[in-house]
């Protein structure tokens, strides 16, 4: 993929396989990246990844495992089913992340990448260690539960995203995004916007994905 505008990634966090597949088939051609969401992976396992790969042979498919341990095995299991990228939680150890990276690259070669999911406490020193072992994607997350508890995207989040970009990360952002929230990130070199409910629970998911893309083009084009 050549990098021009921030990418649009849809997260499939459904509780059943048929719902996730239906949502994927509605918007798969209109987004750049398709995520097998944590909620659905926990319910149905990496069969979801395999189906998405068959439906969309040329798209980047992400397994949002938020892997905390056994990185090599979890990455292997998802990569053989077709995941290009897999997430590790930021509190995972460096050996876990290294093992995950090695496994995913063994199978997906240059396409294979690990993304670090930033939740709770983490430091820029840790972030530098992730870069040092060859992980250059981070996902800045507003957790669903934090948003439900009244948190919102604010200056401190934007400053952290900017700092990670300056360090050399490709930074995706996620958590309760909708078309209106994209403008908060104007001026920041966001790698991908990851939207779940903002697309999949819209009255017309395909139209919502198209509107996300139009807004990305309006702001970053
Ligand atoms: C939750 C996730 C979700 O996939 C991500 O936050 C996108 O979902 P939504 O846009 O519905 O908040 O990883 O942990
Ligand atoms: Mg997710």
PDB file of C-alpha atoms and ligand atoms in Angstrom:
ATOM      1  CA  UNK A   1       0.000   0.000   0.000  1.00  0.00           C
ATOM      2  CA  UNK A   2       1.354   3.433  -0.823  1.00  0.00           C
ATOM      3  CA  UNK A   3       0.779   5.980   1.922  1.00  0.00           C
ATOM      4  CA  UNK A   4      -1.128   9.075   0.962  1.00  0.00           C
ATOM      5  CA  UNK A   5      -4.041   9.717   3.272  1.00  0.00           C
ATOM      6  CA  UNK A   6      -4.744   8.135   6.656  1.00  0.00           C
ATOM      7  CA  UNK A   7      -6.229   4.701   6.078  1.00  0.00           C
ATOM      8  CA  UNK A   8      -9.679   3.645   7.193  1.00  0.00           C
ATOM      9  CA  UNK A   9      -9.919   0.405   9.160  1.00  0.00           C
ATOM     10  CA  UNK A  10     -13.187  -1.215  10.153  1.00  0.00           C
ATOM     11  CA  UNK A  11     -13.262  -3.181  13.412  1.00  0.00           C
ATOM     12  CA  UNK A  12     -15.630  -6.140  13.511  1.00  0.00           C
ATOM     13  CA  UNK A  13     -16.460  -6.490  17.186  1.00  0.00           C
ATOM     14  CA  UNK A  14     -19.597  -8.547  16.800  1.00  0.00           C
ATOM     15  CA  UNK A  15     -20.561 -11.352  19.137  1.00  0.00           C
ATOM     16  CA  UNK A  16     -21.378 -13.837  16.384  1.00  0.00           C
ATOM     17  CA  UNK A  17     -19.591 -14.890  13.221  1.00  0.00           C
ATOM     18  CA  UNK A  18     -22.565 -14.299  10.882  1.00  0.00           C
ATOM     19  CA  UNK A  19     -22.961 -10.717  12.132  1.00  0.00           C
ATOM     20  CA  UNK A  20     -19.261  -9.987  11.636  1.00  0.00           C
ATOM     21  CA  UNK A  21     -19.231 -11.492   8.148  1.00  0.00           C
ATOM     22  CA  UNK A  22     -22.361  -9.598   7.177  1.00  0.00           C
ATOM     23  CA  UNK A  23     -20.783  -6.313   8.330  1.00  0.00           C
ATOM     24  CA  UNK A  24     -17.565  -7.131   6.476  1.00  0.00           C
ATOM     25  CA  UNK A  25     -19.440  -7.840   3.287  1.00  0.00           C
ATOM     26  CA  UNK A  26     -21.265  -4.497   3.524  1.00  0.00           C
ATOM     27  CA  UNK A  27     -18.140  -2.348   3.847  1.00  0.00           C
ATOM     28  CA  UNK A  28     -15.115  -4.479   2.979  1.00  0.00           C
ATOM     29  CA  UNK A  29     -14.546  -2.901  -0.423  1.00  0.00           C
ATOM     30  CA  UNK A  30     -14.888   0.636   0.942  1.00  0.00           C
ATOM     31  CA  UNK A  31     -12.254   0.416   3.689  1.00  0.00           C
ATOM     32  CA  UNK A  32      -8.494  -0.074   3.466  1.00  0.00           C
ATOM     33  CA  UNK A  33      -8.000  -2.487   6.367  1.00  0.00           C
ATOM     34  CA  UNK A  34     -10.330  -5.050   7.949  1.00  0.00           C
ATOM     35  CA  UNK A  35      -9.981  -5.951  11.608  1.00  0.00           C
ATOM     36  CA  UNK A  36     -11.077  -9.186  13.217  1.00  0.00           C
ATOM     37  CA  UNK A  37     -12.074  -7.472  16.465  1.00  0.00           C
ATOM     38  CA  UNK A  38     -11.183  -8.661  19.933  1.00  0.00           C
ATOM     39  CA  UNK A  39     -14.800  -9.219  20.930  1.00  0.00           C
ATOM     40  CA  UNK A  40     -15.454 -11.529  17.987  1.00  0.00           C
ATOM     41  CA  UNK A  41     -12.079 -13.310  18.181  1.00  0.00           C
ATOM     42  CA  UNK A  42     -12.787 -14.153  21.811  1.00  0.00           C
ATOM     43  CA  UNK A  43     -16.134 -15.628  20.793  1.00  0.00           C
ATOM     44  CA  UNK A  44     -15.280 -17.523  17.626  1.00  0.00           C
ATOM     45  CA  UNK A  45     -11.486 -17.687  17.404  1.00  0.00           C
ATOM     46  CA  UNK A  46      -9.335 -17.122  14.340  1.00  0.00           C
ATOM     47  CA  UNK A  47     -11.868 -18.741  12.003  1.00  0.00           C
ATOM     48  CA  UNK A  48     -13.016 -15.147  11.556  1.00  0.00           C
ATOM     49  CA  UNK A  49      -9.588 -14.244  10.189  1.00  0.00           C
ATOM     50  CA  UNK A  50      -9.719 -17.150   7.752  1.00  0.00           C
ATOM     51  CA  UNK A  51     -13.116 -16.157   6.378  1.00  0.00           C
ATOM     52  CA  UNK A  52     -12.080 -12.506   6.010  1.00  0.00           C
ATOM     53  CA  UNK A  53      -8.944 -13.561   4.141  1.00  0.00           C
ATOM     54  CA  UNK A  54     -11.021 -15.659   1.719  1.00  0.00           C
ATOM     55  CA  UNK A  55     -13.496 -12.822   1.178  1.00  0.00           C
ATOM     56  CA  UNK A  56     -10.809 -10.164   0.749  1.00  0.00           C
ATOM     57  CA  UNK A  57      -7.622 -11.807  -0.554  1.00  0.00           C
ATOM     58  CA  UNK A  58      -5.825  -8.512  -1.172  1.00  0.00           C
ATOM     59  CA  UNK A  59      -6.800  -6.447   1.864  1.00  0.00           C
ATOM     60  CA  UNK A  60      -4.729  -6.021   4.995  1.00  0.00           C
ATOM     61  CA  UNK A  61      -6.388  -8.166   7.661  1.00  0.00           C
ATOM     62  CA  UNK A  62      -5.675  -7.439  11.332  1.00  0.00           C
ATOM     63  CA  UNK A  63      -6.197  -9.863  14.194  1.00  0.00           C
ATOM     64  CA  UNK A  64      -6.886  -7.621  17.188  1.00  0.00           C
ATOM     65  CA  UNK A  65      -5.824 -10.227  19.743  1.00  0.00           C
ATOM     66  CA  UNK A  66      -4.361  -7.709  22.236  1.00  0.00           C
ATOM     67  CA  UNK A  67      -1.949 -10.559  22.899  1.00  0.00           C
ATOM     68  CA  UNK A  68      -0.308 -10.492  26.344  1.00  0.00           C
ATOM     69  CA  UNK A  69       1.627 -13.773  26.320  1.00  0.00           C
ATOM     70  CA  UNK A  70       2.576 -16.722  24.113  1.00  0.00           C
ATOM     71  CA  UNK A  71       3.153 -14.187  21.333  1.00  0.00           C
ATOM     72  CA  UNK A  72       4.856 -16.667  18.989  1.00  0.00           C
ATOM     73  CA  UNK A  73       2.020 -19.186  19.132  1.00  0.00           C
ATOM     74  CA  UNK A  74      -0.808 -16.670  18.942  1.00  0.00           C
ATOM     75  CA  UNK A  75       0.821 -14.890  15.995  1.00  0.00           C
ATOM     76  CA  UNK A  76       1.483 -18.199  14.220  1.00  0.00           C
ATOM     77  CA  UNK A  77      -2.128 -19.320  14.659  1.00  0.00           C
ATOM     78  CA  UNK A  78      -3.508 -16.066  13.271  1.00  0.00           C
ATOM     79  CA  UNK A  79      -0.937 -15.678  10.494  1.00  0.00           C
ATOM     80  CA  UNK A  80      -1.596 -19.150   9.039  1.00  0.00           C
ATOM     81  CA  UNK A  81      -5.259 -18.179   8.807  1.00  0.00           C
ATOM     82  CA  UNK A  82      -4.371 -15.032   6.926  1.00  0.00           C
ATOM     83  CA  UNK A  83      -3.696 -12.191   9.383  1.00  0.00           C
ATOM     84  CA  UNK A  84      -1.104  -9.693   8.159  1.00  0.00           C
ATOM     85  CA  UNK A  85      -1.009  -7.683  11.358  1.00  0.00           C
ATOM     86  CA  UNK A  86      -1.658  -8.676  14.951  1.00  0.00           C
ATOM     87  CA  UNK A  87      -1.931  -6.568  18.081  1.00  0.00           C
ATOM     88  CA  UNK A  88      -0.035  -7.029  21.351  1.00  0.00           C
ATOM     89  CA  UNK A  89      -1.062  -5.188  24.488  1.00  0.00           C
ATOM     90  CA  UNK A  90       1.509  -2.612  25.633  1.00  0.00           C
ATOM     91  CA  UNK A  91       2.056  -4.433  28.920  1.00  0.00           C
ATOM     92  CA  UNK A  92       3.285  -7.582  27.150  1.00  0.00           C
ATOM     93  CA  UNK A  93       6.975  -8.255  27.672  1.00  0.00           C
ATOM     94  CA  UNK A  94       9.557  -7.523  25.002  1.00  0.00           C
ATOM     95  CA  UNK A  95      10.178 -11.294  24.486  1.00  0.00           C
ATOM     96  CA  UNK A  96       6.446 -11.789  23.857  1.00  0.00           C
ATOM     97  CA  UNK A  97       6.411  -9.014  21.266  1.00  0.00           C
ATOM     98  CA  UNK A  98       9.629 -10.271  19.657  1.00  0.00           C
ATOM     99  CA  UNK A  99       8.258 -13.807  19.394  1.00  0.00           C
ATOM    100  CA  UNK A 100       5.019 -12.512  17.887  1.00  0.00           C
ATOM    101  CA  UNK A 101       6.914 -10.426  15.329  1.00  0.00           C
ATOM    102  CA  UNK A 102       9.146 -13.344  14.352  1.00  0.00           C
ATOM    103  CA  UNK A 103       6.168 -15.694  13.910  1.00  0.00           C
ATOM    104  CA  UNK A 104       4.066 -13.324  11.864  1.00  0.00           C
ATOM    105  CA  UNK A 105       7.000 -12.476   9.586  1.00  0.00           C
ATOM    106  CA  UNK A 106       7.821 -16.186   9.136  1.00  0.00           C
ATOM    107  CA  UNK A 107       4.434 -16.663   7.536  1.00  0.00           C
ATOM    108  CA  UNK A 108       3.374 -13.303   6.103  1.00  0.00           C
ATOM    109  CA  UNK A 109       6.943 -12.180   5.257  1.00  0.00           C
ATOM    110  CA  UNK A 110       7.233  -8.425   4.661  1.00  0.00           C
ATOM    111  CA  UNK A 111       3.483  -7.948   5.082  1.00  0.00           C
ATOM    112  CA  UNK A 112       3.609  -9.290   8.622  1.00  0.00           C
ATOM    113  CA  UNK A 113       3.623  -6.690  11.403  1.00  0.00           C
ATOM    114  CA  UNK A 114       2.871  -6.376  15.086  1.00  0.00           C
ATOM    115  CA  UNK A 115       1.002  -3.351  16.393  1.00  0.00           C
ATOM    116  CA  UNK A 116       1.257  -2.304  20.041  1.00  0.00           C
ATOM    117  CA  UNK A 117      -2.093  -1.416  21.603  1.00  0.00           C
ATOM    118  CA  UNK A 118      -1.685   1.414  24.072  1.00  0.00           C
ATOM    119  CA  UNK A 119      -3.921   1.111  27.093  1.00  0.00           C
ATOM    120  CA  UNK A 120      -3.438   2.351  30.624  1.00  0.00           C
ATOM    121  CA  UNK A 121       0.135   2.901  31.762  1.00  0.00           C
ATOM    122  CA  UNK A 122       3.044   2.870  29.341  1.00  0.00           C
ATOM    123  CA  UNK A 123       6.137   5.033  28.952  1.00  0.00           C
ATOM    124  CA  UNK A 124       8.096   6.561  26.084  1.00  0.00           C
ATOM    125  CA  UNK A 125      11.082   4.465  27.248  1.00  0.00           C
ATOM    126  CA  UNK A 126       9.027   1.332  26.572  1.00  0.00           C
ATOM    127  CA  UNK A 127       7.940   2.804  23.244  1.00  0.00           C
ATOM    128  CA  UNK A 128      11.594   3.241  22.277  1.00  0.00           C
ATOM    129  CA  UNK A 129      12.194  -0.434  23.131  1.00  0.00           C
ATOM    130  CA  UNK A 130       9.370  -1.440  20.781  1.00  0.00           C
ATOM    131  CA  UNK A 131      10.988   0.570  18.003  1.00  0.00           C
ATOM    132  CA  UNK A 132      14.368  -0.980  18.832  1.00  0.00           C
ATOM    133  CA  UNK A 133      13.008  -4.512  18.292  1.00  0.00           C
ATOM    134  CA  UNK A 134      11.461  -3.547  14.961  1.00  0.00           C
ATOM    135  CA  UNK A 135       7.878  -2.710  15.904  1.00  0.00           C
ATOM    136  CA  UNK A 136       6.892   0.615  14.389  1.00  0.00           C
ATOM    137  CA  UNK A 137       3.114   0.543  14.607  1.00  0.00           C
ATOM    138  CA  UNK A 138       1.202   1.696  17.663  1.00  0.00           C
ATOM    139  CA  UNK A 139      -2.513   2.034  18.258  1.00  0.00           C
ATOM    140  CA  UNK A 140      -3.594   4.860  20.506  1.00  0.00           C
ATOM    141  CA  UNK A 141      -6.783   3.717  22.142  1.00  0.00           C
ATOM    142  CA  UNK A 142      -9.572   5.344  24.068  1.00  0.00           C
ATOM    143  CA  UNK A 143     -11.075   2.312  25.725  1.00  0.00           C
ATOM    144  CA  UNK A 144     -14.742   1.619  25.213  1.00  0.00           C
ATOM    145  CA  UNK A 145     -15.212   1.423  28.958  1.00  0.00           C
ATOM    146  CA  UNK A 146     -13.381   4.710  29.571  1.00  0.00           C
ATOM    147  CA  UNK A 147     -15.565   6.398  26.960  1.00  0.00           C
ATOM    148  CA  UNK A 148     -18.674   4.947  28.578  1.00  0.00           C
ATOM    149  CA  UNK A 149     -17.408   6.295  31.912  1.00  0.00           C
ATOM    150  CA  UNK A 150     -17.340   9.795  30.440  1.00  0.00           C
ATOM    151  CA  UNK A 151     -13.780  10.131  29.054  1.00  0.00           C
ATOM    152  CA  UNK A 152     -13.355  11.861  25.713  1.00  0.00           C
ATOM    153  CA  UNK A 153     -10.579  12.592  23.268  1.00  0.00           C
ATOM    154  CA  UNK A 154      -8.588  15.543  24.596  1.00  0.00           C
ATOM    155  CA  UNK A 155      -5.380  17.548  24.206  1.00  0.00           C
ATOM    156  CA  UNK A 156      -3.343  15.091  26.262  1.00  0.00           C
ATOM    157  CA  UNK A 157      -4.257  12.288  23.849  1.00  0.00           C
ATOM    158  CA  UNK A 158      -3.405  14.369  20.797  1.00  0.00           C
ATOM    159  CA  UNK A 159      -0.040  15.358  22.295  1.00  0.00           C
ATOM    160  CA  UNK A 160       0.804  11.705  22.964  1.00  0.00           C
ATOM    161  CA  UNK A 161      -0.155  10.728  19.424  1.00  0.00           C
ATOM    162  CA  UNK A 162       2.043  13.532  18.055  1.00  0.00           C
ATOM    163  CA  UNK A 163       4.991  12.502  20.223  1.00  0.00           C
ATOM    164  CA  UNK A 164       4.733   8.872  19.064  1.00  0.00           C
ATOM    165  CA  UNK A 165       4.653  10.015  15.438  1.00  0.00           C
ATOM    166  CA  UNK A 166       7.763  12.139  16.090  1.00  0.00           C
ATOM    167  CA  UNK A 167       9.479   9.072  17.563  1.00  0.00           C
ATOM    168  CA  UNK A 168       8.922   7.268  14.270  1.00  0.00           C
ATOM    169  CA  UNK A 169       5.760   5.253  14.877  1.00  0.00           C
ATOM    170  CA  UNK A 170       2.928   4.832  12.420  1.00  0.00           C
ATOM    171  CA  UNK A 171       0.115   5.600  14.835  1.00  0.00           C
ATOM    172  CA  UNK A 172      -3.472   4.455  14.372  1.00  0.00           C
ATOM    173  CA  UNK A 173      -6.172   5.878  16.598  1.00  0.00           C
ATOM    174  CA  UNK A 174      -9.370   4.287  17.789  1.00  0.00           C
ATOM    175  CA  UNK A 175     -12.147   4.330  20.322  1.00  0.00           C
ATOM    176  CA  UNK A 176     -15.646   5.613  19.671  1.00  0.00           C
ATOM    177  CA  UNK A 177     -14.692   7.444  16.470  1.00  0.00           C
ATOM    178  CA  UNK A 178     -17.290   8.866  14.147  1.00  0.00           C
ATOM    179  CA  UNK A 179     -17.116  11.146  11.129  1.00  0.00           C
ATOM    180  CA  UNK A 180     -17.397  14.253  13.343  1.00  0.00           C
ATOM    181  CA  UNK A 181     -14.446  13.305  15.590  1.00  0.00           C
ATOM    182  CA  UNK A 182     -11.922  13.034  12.737  1.00  0.00           C
ATOM    183  CA  UNK A 183     -11.348  16.796  12.645  1.00  0.00           C
ATOM    184  CA  UNK A 184      -9.863  16.643  16.162  1.00  0.00           C
ATOM    185  CA  UNK A 185      -6.791  15.043  14.575  1.00  0.00           C
ATOM    186  CA  UNK A 186      -6.291  17.683  11.886  1.00  0.00           C
ATOM    187  CA  UNK A 187      -2.595  18.454  11.454  1.00  0.00           C
ATOM    188  CA  UNK A 188      -1.487  15.082  12.855  1.00  0.00           C
ATOM    189  CA  UNK A 189      -0.029  12.405  10.605  1.00  0.00           C
ATOM    190  CA  UNK A 190      -2.418   9.644  11.704  1.00  0.00           C
ATOM    191  CA  UNK A 191      -1.654   6.307  10.032  1.00  0.00           C
ATOM    192  CA  UNK A 192      -5.158   4.805  10.216  1.00  0.00           C
ATOM    193  CA  UNK A 193      -8.497   5.603  11.768  1.00  0.00           C
ATOM    194  CA  UNK A 194     -10.037   2.476  13.242  1.00  0.00           C
ATOM    195  CA  UNK A 195     -13.808   2.625  13.520  1.00  0.00           C
ATOM    196  CA  UNK A 196     -16.080  -0.113  14.789  1.00  0.00           C
ATOM    197  CA  UNK A 197     -19.536   0.936  15.883  1.00  0.00           C
ATOM    198  CA  UNK A 198     -19.295   4.249  13.993  1.00  0.00           C
ATOM    199  CA  UNK A 199     -19.475   2.179  10.807  1.00  0.00           C
ATOM    200  CA  UNK A 200     -21.014  -1.170  11.664  1.00  0.00           C
ATOM    201  CA  UNK A 201     -23.864   0.200  13.775  1.00  0.00           C
ATOM    202  CA  UNK A 202     -24.709   3.045  11.395  1.00  0.00           C
ATOM    203  CA  UNK A 203     -28.082   2.871   9.694  1.00  0.00           C
ATOM    204  CA  UNK A 204     -26.215   2.470   6.413  1.00  0.00           C
ATOM    205  CA  UNK A 205     -22.735   1.064   7.158  1.00  0.00           C
ATOM    206  CA  UNK A 206     -21.476   1.421   3.590  1.00  0.00           C
ATOM    207  CA  UNK A 207     -22.570   5.055   3.456  1.00  0.00           C
ATOM    208  CA  UNK A 208     -20.862   5.653   6.789  1.00  0.00           C
ATOM    209  CA  UNK A 209     -17.585   4.152   5.514  1.00  0.00           C
ATOM    210  CA  UNK A 210     -17.815   6.357   2.424  1.00  0.00           C
ATOM    211  CA  UNK A 211     -18.398   9.438   4.613  1.00  0.00           C
ATOM    212  CA  UNK A 212     -15.373   8.546   6.772  1.00  0.00           C
ATOM    213  CA  UNK A 213     -13.260   8.329   3.600  1.00  0.00           C
ATOM    214  CA  UNK A 214     -14.631  11.631   2.287  1.00  0.00           C
ATOM    215  CA  UNK A 215     -13.860  13.388   5.574  1.00  0.00           C
ATOM    216  CA  UNK A 216     -10.333  11.927   5.645  1.00  0.00           C
ATOM    217  CA  UNK A 217      -9.806  13.235   2.107  1.00  0.00           C
ATOM    218  CA  UNK A 218     -11.244  16.642   3.002  1.00  0.00           C
ATOM    219  CA  UNK A 219      -8.915  17.054   5.977  1.00  0.00           C
ATOM    220  CA  UNK A 220      -5.702  15.326   4.828  1.00  0.00           C
ATOM    221  CA  UNK A 221      -6.073  15.462   1.037  1.00  0.00           C
TER     222      UNK A 221
HETATM  223  C1  LIG B   1     -11.923  -2.203  21.565  1.00  0.00           C
HETATM  224  C2  LIG B   1     -11.411  -2.235  20.172  1.00  0.00           C
HETATM  225  C3  LIG B   1     -12.306  -1.740  19.077  1.00  0.00           C
HETATM  226  O1  LIG B   1     -12.125  -2.551  17.952  1.00  0.00           O
HETATM  227  C4  LIG B   1     -11.991  -0.304  18.698  1.00  0.00           C
HETATM  228  O2  LIG B   1     -12.028   0.516  19.835  1.00  0.00           O
HETATM  229  C5  LIG B   1     -12.989   0.232  17.670  1.00  0.00           C
HETATM  230  O3  LIG B   1     -14.284   0.133  18.166  1.00  0.00           O
HETATM  231  P1  LIG B   1     -15.304   1.365  18.335  1.00  0.00           P
HETATM  232  O4  LIG B   1     -15.090   2.299  17.170  1.00  0.00           O
HETATM  233  O5  LIG B   1     -16.647   0.682  18.293  1.00  0.00           O
HETATM  234  O6  LIG B   1     -14.990   2.037  19.637  1.00  0.00           O
HETATM  235  O7  LIG B   1     -10.317  -2.672  19.882  1.00  0.00           O
HETATM  236  O8  LIG B   1     -10.977  -2.654  22.462  1.00  0.00           O
HETATM  237 MG1  LIG B   2     -10.269  -3.544  17.981  1.00  0.00          MG
END
